Tab-separated table of C-alpha atoms in Angstrom:
chain	number	residue	atom	x	y	z
W	275	MET	CA	-39.952	38.180	-43.339
W	276	LYS	CA	-42.175	42.027	-42.924
W	277	ALA	CA	-41.123	45.554	-43.378
W	278	ASN	CA	-42.779	48.045	-42.472
W	279	GLY	CA	-46.091	46.300	-42.822
W	280	THR	CA	-45.228	45.040	-45.655
W	281	GLU	CA	-44.741	41.737	-47.046
W	282	LEU	CA	-41.709	42.073	-49.327
W	283	THR	CA	-42.503	38.266	-50.696
W	284	THR	CA	-45.135	39.978	-52.510
W	285	ALA	CA	-43.777	43.984	-53.285
W	286	SER	CA	-44.224	45.508	-56.984
W	287	GLY	CA	-44.775	48.360	-58.828
W	288	VAL	CA	-41.466	50.386	-58.496
W	289	TYR	CA	-38.397	49.969	-56.165
W	290	VAL	CA	-36.596	52.942	-57.110
W	291	ILE	CA	-32.428	52.502	-57.615
W	292	ALA	CA	-31.111	56.340	-55.748
W	293	ALA	CA	-28.625	57.959	-56.872
W	294	THR	CA	-26.358	59.463	-53.701
W	295	PRO	CA	-26.214	63.181	-54.103
W	296	PHE	CA	-23.286	64.341	-54.052
W	297	HIS	CA	-21.606	68.291	-53.997
W	298	GLU	CA	-19.493	69.378	-56.218
W	299	ASP	CA	-16.624	69.173	-53.550
W	300	GLY	CA	-17.586	65.600	-53.509
W	301	ARG	CA	-19.407	65.598	-49.875
W	302	ILE	CA	-22.369	64.333	-49.518
W	303	ASP	CA	-25.367	66.970	-50.254
W	304	GLU	CA	-27.827	66.442	-47.176
W	305	LYS	CA	-30.282	68.473	-49.052
W	306	SER	CA	-30.381	66.900	-52.364
W	307	THR	CA	-31.209	63.608	-50.770
W	308	ASP	CA	-33.811	64.911	-48.786
W	309	SER	CA	-35.193	66.213	-51.469
W	310	MET	CA	-34.544	63.118	-54.025
W	311	VAL	CA	-36.454	61.043	-51.539
W	312	ASP	CA	-39.210	63.479	-51.868
W	313	PHE	CA	-39.204	63.436	-55.418
W	314	TYR	CA	-39.020	59.391	-55.630
W	315	ARG	CA	-42.408	59.555	-53.433
W	316	ALA	CA	-44.261	62.076	-55.337
W	317	CYS	CA	-43.549	59.966	-58.639
W	318	GLY	CA	-45.652	57.104	-56.752
W	319	ALA	CA	-42.620	54.993	-56.165
W	320	ASP	CA	-43.553	52.122	-53.851
W	321	GLY	CA	-40.180	51.723	-52.369
W	322	LEU	CA	-35.996	52.117	-52.444
W	323	THR	CA	-33.060	50.878	-52.961
W	324	ILE	CA	-30.135	52.232	-51.914
W	325	LEU	CA	-26.025	51.497	-51.998
W	326	GLY	CA	-26.733	49.983	-54.875
W	327	VAL	CA	-24.433	50.173	-58.627
W	328	MET	CA	-25.958	53.953	-59.479
W	329	GLY	CA	-25.881	54.616	-55.627
W	330	GLU	CA	-21.719	55.034	-56.327
W	331	ALA	CA	-21.985	52.953	-52.836
W	332	PRO	CA	-18.260	51.222	-53.434
W	333	LYS	CA	-16.917	54.928	-53.443
W	334	LEU	CA	-18.675	55.734	-49.653
W	335	ALA	CA	-16.554	54.869	-46.193
W	336	ALA	CA	-18.477	52.913	-44.459
W	337	GLU	CA	-19.542	55.749	-41.118
W	338	GLU	CA	-21.245	57.104	-44.365
W	339	SER	CA	-22.787	54.280	-45.880
W	340	VAL	CA	-24.536	54.544	-42.240
W	341	ALA	CA	-25.138	58.105	-42.151
W	342	ILE	CA	-27.022	58.207	-45.465
W	343	SER	CA	-28.875	54.894	-45.168
W	344	LYS	CA	-30.463	56.366	-41.728
W	345	GLN	CA	-31.570	59.562	-43.655
W	346	ILE	CA	-32.833	58.124	-46.130
W	347	ILE	CA	-34.787	55.310	-44.318
W	348	GLN	CA	-36.316	58.134	-41.512
W	349	ARG	CA	-37.152	60.535	-44.698
W	350	ALA	CA	-38.470	58.107	-46.558
W	351	GLY	CA	-40.761	56.682	-43.423
W	352	PRO	CA	-42.898	53.316	-42.881
W	353	SER	CA	-44.622	53.684	-46.008
W	354	MET	CA	-41.980	53.288	-48.385
W	355	PRO	CA	-40.099	50.384	-47.509
W	356	VAL	CA	-35.857	50.657	-48.387
W	357	ILE	CA	-33.898	48.162	-49.003
W	358	VAL	CA	-29.792	48.437	-48.426
W	359	GLY	CA	-27.551	47.325	-50.868
W	360	VAL	CA	-24.352	45.819	-48.451
W	361	SER	CA	-22.421	43.975	-51.159
W	362	ALA	CA	-18.940	43.483	-49.684
W	363	PRO	CA	-15.572	42.025	-49.952
W	364	GLY	CA	-16.034	40.253	-46.546
W	365	PHE	CA	-18.416	39.312	-44.711
W	366	ALA	CA	-17.399	40.951	-41.437
W	367	ALA	CA	-18.356	44.555	-43.399
W	368	MET	CA	-21.641	43.003	-44.478
W	369	ARG	CA	-23.056	41.354	-41.458
W	370	SER	CA	-22.082	44.747	-39.930
W	371	LEU	CA	-23.772	46.792	-42.157
W	372	ALA	CA	-26.732	44.793	-43.024
W	373	ARG	CA	-27.519	44.847	-38.772
W	374	THR	CA	-27.021	48.627	-38.244
W	375	VAL	CA	-29.643	49.492	-41.140
W	376	MET	CA	-31.560	46.422	-40.318
W	377	ASP	CA	-32.467	48.359	-36.786
W	378	ALA	CA	-32.686	51.602	-38.109
W	379	GLY	CA	-35.613	50.328	-39.718
W	380	ALA	CA	-34.480	48.999	-43.534
W	381	ALA	CA	-36.940	46.919	-44.847
W	382	GLY	CA	-34.399	44.365	-46.382
W	383	VAL	CA	-30.299	43.882	-47.902
W	384	MET	CA	-29.415	43.136	-51.447
W	385	ILE	CA	-26.535	41.021	-52.045
W	386	ALA	CA	-24.414	40.521	-54.996
W	387	PRO	CA	-22.453	37.598	-56.010
W	388	PRO	CA	-18.795	38.310	-55.808
W	389	ASN	CA	-16.974	37.640	-59.523
W	390	THR	CA	-14.697	35.330	-58.279
W	391	LEU	CA	-18.173	32.356	-58.076
W	392	ARG	CA	-17.962	30.129	-61.379
W	393	THR	CA	-19.708	27.503	-61.029
W	394	ASP	CA	-23.511	27.104	-59.153
W	395	ASP	CA	-21.970	25.234	-56.204
W	396	GLN	CA	-20.331	27.945	-55.257
W	397	ILE	CA	-22.860	30.852	-56.132
W	398	ILE	CA	-24.908	28.781	-53.945
W	399	GLY	CA	-23.019	28.332	-51.342
W	400	TYR	CA	-22.098	31.861	-51.310
W	401	TYR	CA	-25.486	33.089	-50.169
W	402	LYS	CA	-25.929	30.375	-47.279
W	403	GLN	CA	-22.302	31.549	-45.430
W	404	ALA	CA	-23.915	35.209	-46.584
W	405	VAL	CA	-27.519	34.125	-44.705
W	406	ASP	CA	-24.878	33.042	-42.113
W	407	ALA	CA	-22.924	36.171	-41.370
W	408	ILE	CA	-25.641	38.925	-41.741
W	409	GLY	CA	-28.446	36.497	-39.797
W	410	ASP	CA	-31.608	34.205	-41.057
W	411	ASP	CA	-33.735	36.913	-39.701
W	412	VAL	CA	-32.303	39.769	-42.129
W	413	PRO	CA	-34.938	39.459	-45.880
W	414	PHE	CA	-32.596	39.385	-48.715
W	415	CYS	CA	-32.710	40.414	-52.378
W	416	ILE	CA	-30.691	38.247	-55.051
W	417	GLN	CA	-29.281	40.742	-57.499
W	418	ASP	CA	-28.308	38.925	-60.495
W	419	PHE	CA	-26.887	41.595	-62.500
W	420	PRO	CA	-24.460	39.087	-64.728
W	421	ILE	CA	-23.360	42.153	-67.178
W	422	THR	CA	-21.598	43.923	-64.301
W	423	PHE	CA	-20.674	41.251	-61.558
W	424	SER	CA	-19.745	38.370	-64.044
W	425	VAL	CA	-21.711	36.048	-62.442
W	426	VAL	CA	-23.983	33.852	-64.593
W	427	MET	CA	-27.072	32.653	-62.296
W	428	SER	CA	-29.433	30.032	-63.930
W	429	PRO	CA	-33.301	29.883	-62.956
W	430	LYS	CA	-32.199	26.361	-61.276
W	431	VAL	CA	-29.160	28.229	-59.460
W	432	ILE	CA	-31.889	31.177	-58.637
W	433	ARG	CA	-34.848	28.278	-57.562
W	434	SER	CA	-31.837	26.743	-55.150
W	435	ILE	CA	-30.932	29.711	-53.378
W	436	ILE	CA	-34.987	30.578	-53.156
W	437	GLN	CA	-36.009	27.265	-51.922
W	438	GLU	CA	-33.056	26.787	-49.310
W	439	LEU	CA	-32.852	30.471	-47.850
W	440	PRO	CA	-36.380	31.375	-46.855
W	441	SER	CA	-35.109	34.902	-45.948
W	442	CYS	CA	-34.708	35.091	-49.421
W	443	VAL	CA	-37.864	37.450	-50.621
W	444	MET	CA	-37.043	39.274	-53.626
W	445	LEU	CA	-34.635	39.212	-56.880
W	446	LYS	CA	-33.699	42.108	-58.996
W	447	HIS	CA	-33.310	40.953	-62.096
W	448	GLU	CA	-31.293	42.127	-64.688
W	449	ASP	CA	-29.720	39.344	-66.601
W	450	TRP	CA	-29.471	40.209	-70.553
W	451	PRO	CA	-31.195	38.958	-72.474
W	452	GLY	CA	-33.333	37.960	-69.454
W	453	LEU	CA	-36.864	37.609	-70.647
W	454	GLU	CA	-36.796	34.507	-70.819
W	455	LYS	CA	-35.470	33.362	-67.550
W	456	ILE	CA	-38.797	35.604	-66.002
W	457	SER	CA	-41.122	32.642	-67.346
W	458	THR	CA	-39.146	29.903	-66.324
W	459	LEU	CA	-38.775	31.218	-62.916
W	460	ARG	CA	-42.554	31.998	-62.994
W	461	GLY	CA	-43.308	28.241	-64.443
W	462	TYR	CA	-40.986	26.951	-61.155
W	463	GLU	CA	-43.230	28.568	-59.389
W	464	ALA	CA	-46.456	27.504	-61.315
W	465	ASP	CA	-45.637	23.616	-61.038
W	466	GLY	CA	-45.519	24.495	-56.836
W	467	SER	CA	-41.164	23.513	-57.141
W	468	MET	CA	-40.478	27.184	-56.403
W	469	ARG	CA	-42.001	29.624	-53.446
W	470	HIS	CA	-42.718	32.476	-54.640
W	471	VAL	CA	-40.706	35.708	-53.987
W	472	SER	CA	-41.029	38.918	-55.895
W	473	ILE	CA	-39.352	39.932	-58.914
W	474	LEU	CA	-38.299	43.075	-59.667
W	475	CYS	CA	-36.219	44.324	-62.819
W	476	GLY	CA	-33.129	46.808	-63.490
W	477	ASN	CA	-31.250	47.383	-66.817
W	478	GLY	CA	-32.601	50.585	-66.502
W	479	GLY	CA	-36.132	49.569	-67.369
W	480	LEU	CA	-34.647	49.207	-70.748
W	481	PHE	CA	-36.816	45.957	-71.489
W	482	LEU	CA	-39.371	46.796	-68.267
W	483	ASP	CA	-42.425	47.068	-71.074
W	484	PHE	CA	-42.370	42.979	-71.624
W	485	GLU	CA	-41.025	41.934	-68.567
W	486	CYS	CA	-43.722	42.862	-66.534
W	487	GLU	CA	-45.360	40.438	-69.890
W	488	ARG	CA	-43.325	37.724	-68.781
W	489	GLY	CA	-44.565	37.788	-65.233
W	490	ALA	CA	-42.001	40.679	-63.146
W	491	ASP	CA	-43.574	42.437	-60.427
W	492	GLY	CA	-42.423	45.916	-61.726
W	493	ALA	CA	-38.913	47.548	-61.278
W	494	MET	CA	-36.335	48.217	-59.653
W	495	THR	CA	-34.422	50.579	-61.485
W	496	GLY	CA	-33.435	54.196	-61.445
W	497	TYR	CA	-34.082	55.500	-65.118
W	498	ALA	CA	-34.454	59.669	-64.207
W	499	PHE	CA	-38.042	59.429	-64.905
W	500	PRO	CA	-39.367	56.695	-62.087
W	501	ASP	CA	-42.957	58.376	-62.674
W	502	MET	CA	-43.047	57.117	-66.340
W	503	LEU	CA	-41.893	53.841	-64.769
W	504	VAL	CA	-44.789	53.675	-62.026
W	505	ASP	CA	-47.016	54.330	-64.677
W	506	VAL	CA	-46.199	51.927	-67.155
W	507	VAL	CA	-46.565	49.422	-64.206
W	508	LYS	CA	-49.807	50.655	-63.615
W	509	LEU	CA	-51.228	50.725	-66.975
W	510	GLN	CA	-49.494	47.053	-67.457
W	511	LYS	CA	-51.640	46.363	-64.344
W	512	ALA	CA	-55.035	47.336	-66.223
W	513	GLY	CA	-54.538	45.273	-68.685
W	514	LYS	CA	-54.016	48.341	-70.627
W	515	ARG	CA	-50.915	47.063	-73.384
W	516	ASP	CA	-50.715	49.687	-75.979
W	517	ALA	CA	-51.249	52.748	-73.212
W	518	ALA	CA	-47.899	51.121	-71.644
W	519	HIS	CA	-46.328	50.258	-74.574
W	520	ASP	CA	-47.103	53.852	-76.142
W	521	LEU	CA	-45.703	55.351	-73.170
W	522	PHE	CA	-42.795	53.455	-72.593
W	523	ASP	CA	-41.815	54.021	-76.404
W	524	ALA	CA	-41.616	58.044	-75.888
W	525	HIS	CA	-39.228	57.511	-73.288
W	526	LEU	CA	-36.992	54.346	-75.276
W	527	PRO	CA	-34.514	56.808	-76.690
W	528	LEU	CA	-33.927	58.713	-73.449
W	529	ILE	CA	-33.448	55.272	-72.064
W	530	ARG	CA	-31.002	53.920	-73.961
W	531	TYR	CA	-28.807	56.503	-74.087
W	532	GLU	CA	-28.723	56.635	-69.992
W	533	GLN	CA	-27.719	52.892	-70.783
W	534	GLN	CA	-24.278	53.354	-71.844
W	535	PRO	CA	-22.146	51.705	-69.859
W	536	GLY	CA	-19.811	53.972	-68.296
W	537	ALA	CA	-21.553	57.350	-69.066
W	538	GLY	CA	-25.294	55.940	-68.114
W	539	LEU	CA	-24.286	57.884	-64.406
W	540	ALA	CA	-23.523	60.775	-65.476
W	541	VAL	CA	-26.428	61.100	-67.695
W	542	ARG	CA	-29.198	60.210	-65.043
W	543	LYS	CA	-27.560	62.430	-62.377
W	544	TYR	CA	-27.487	64.889	-65.137
W	545	LEU	CA	-31.250	64.916	-65.846
W	546	MET	CA	-31.790	64.533	-62.648
W	547	LYS	CA	-30.134	68.030	-61.854
W	548	LYS	CA	-32.122	69.036	-65.041
W	549	ARG	CA	-35.582	67.639	-63.123
W	550	GLY	CA	-34.951	69.809	-60.272
W	551	VAL	CA	-34.078	66.405	-57.695
W	552	ILE	CA	-30.362	67.382	-57.014
W	553	ALA	CA	-28.609	70.696	-56.596
W	554	SER	CA	-25.408	69.344	-58.645
W	555	ASP	CA	-24.611	65.880	-61.437
W	556	ALA	CA	-21.110	65.325	-59.637
W	557	GLN	CA	-20.114	62.395	-59.007
W	558	ARG	CA	-17.881	61.190	-56.317
W	559	LYS	CA	-14.020	60.670	-58.010
W	560	PRO	CA	-13.375	58.771	-59.355
W	561	SER	CA	-16.027	59.355	-62.388
W	562	ALA	CA	-16.541	60.406	-66.083
W	563	PRO	CA	-18.694	63.153	-66.345
W	564	LEU	CA	-20.100	64.506	-69.619
W	565	SER	CA	-18.489	66.400	-72.230
W	566	ALA	CA	-20.498	69.547	-73.185
W	567	LYS	CA	-21.792	67.539	-76.551
W	568	ALA	CA	-22.525	64.618	-74.457
W	569	ARG	CA	-25.182	67.186	-72.155
W	570	ALA	CA	-26.257	68.424	-75.721
W	571	GLU	CA	-27.324	65.445	-77.067
W	572	VAL	CA	-29.071	64.252	-73.831
W	573	ASP	CA	-30.639	67.852	-74.115
W	574	TYR	CA	-32.291	67.015	-77.813
W	575	LEU	CA	-33.720	63.966	-76.429
W	576	PHE	CA	-34.920	65.567	-73.843
W	577	ASP	CA	-37.022	68.509	-75.690
W	578	ARG	CA	-37.963	65.621	-77.986
W	579	LEU	CA	-39.605	63.619	-75.169
W	580	ALA	CA	-41.498	66.918	-73.639
W	581	LYS	CA	-43.650	66.443	-77.412
W	582	HIS	CA	-45.053	63.420	-75.454
W	583	ASP	CA	-44.683	63.387	-72.256
W	584	ALA	CA	-45.385	67.094	-69.945
W	585	ARG	CA	-43.257	65.976	-67.707
W	586	ALA	CA	-40.257	66.848	-69.915
W	587	LYS	CA	-41.755	70.121	-70.372
W	588	ALA	CA	-42.105	71.593	-66.380
W	589	ALA	CA	-38.643	70.504	-65.745
């Protein structure tokens, strides 16, 4: 399975989870969408993932999801593969969006499990049915995010999905704690019981420093400094462990603050606005905007970061 000439099974680096920019009145901001894509490219992103949890996908109408997907795919161009989140309550909607975005040039799709799944057999069966629905010619990424979706996928379950479904090309890993899961999956690969797929990690980058050391290929997350994520992955690949950790540690207070459940997207969008990436930090309702006190705290952390990373000074 190839996407824009790049096999997603060997994808590495940083695939940024993109926000969806809105005007203050809730309309999609097309101009900011283009500037956001340009910003991610300038940061060195290897690809983009759109319509994820942080992309406010459930708040979009079906036609809006298609429109923004096409816009981002076109703006990103062939050099920056785009993966589109197509998770939906039913397979008809999933198939429609998946086939449409693939026809528009998407690299692949991302599928999260519904929170009704409880057993291993149910989880594996769900992904088989999803592939039947969207077609086995569509490369897909498993989204393993138990904190949000309440579905726990063991390494053996993930191995079964990968082995039984050739169109599975990637795992978005954001289990927590999850370092041992990465080691186990790479162990399966080493002993020949699982084929290789790309493992890109989420959770706002909170554990990226050690995830790379455990065998992850990079990050798939949307921290407001994706350029830092790019640098950390490159430093780890170059064997510059201390330099990678030093850079990561400078950002850790801001990463931690951004990871607050229920407030993370508001913080991220505020930082993106602060960096000049988007015109407004508005979320589509229902939403939880930042209080004045919270904004002041983010400003404080931002200013402290500037002492260690000039990219905060330039914002």
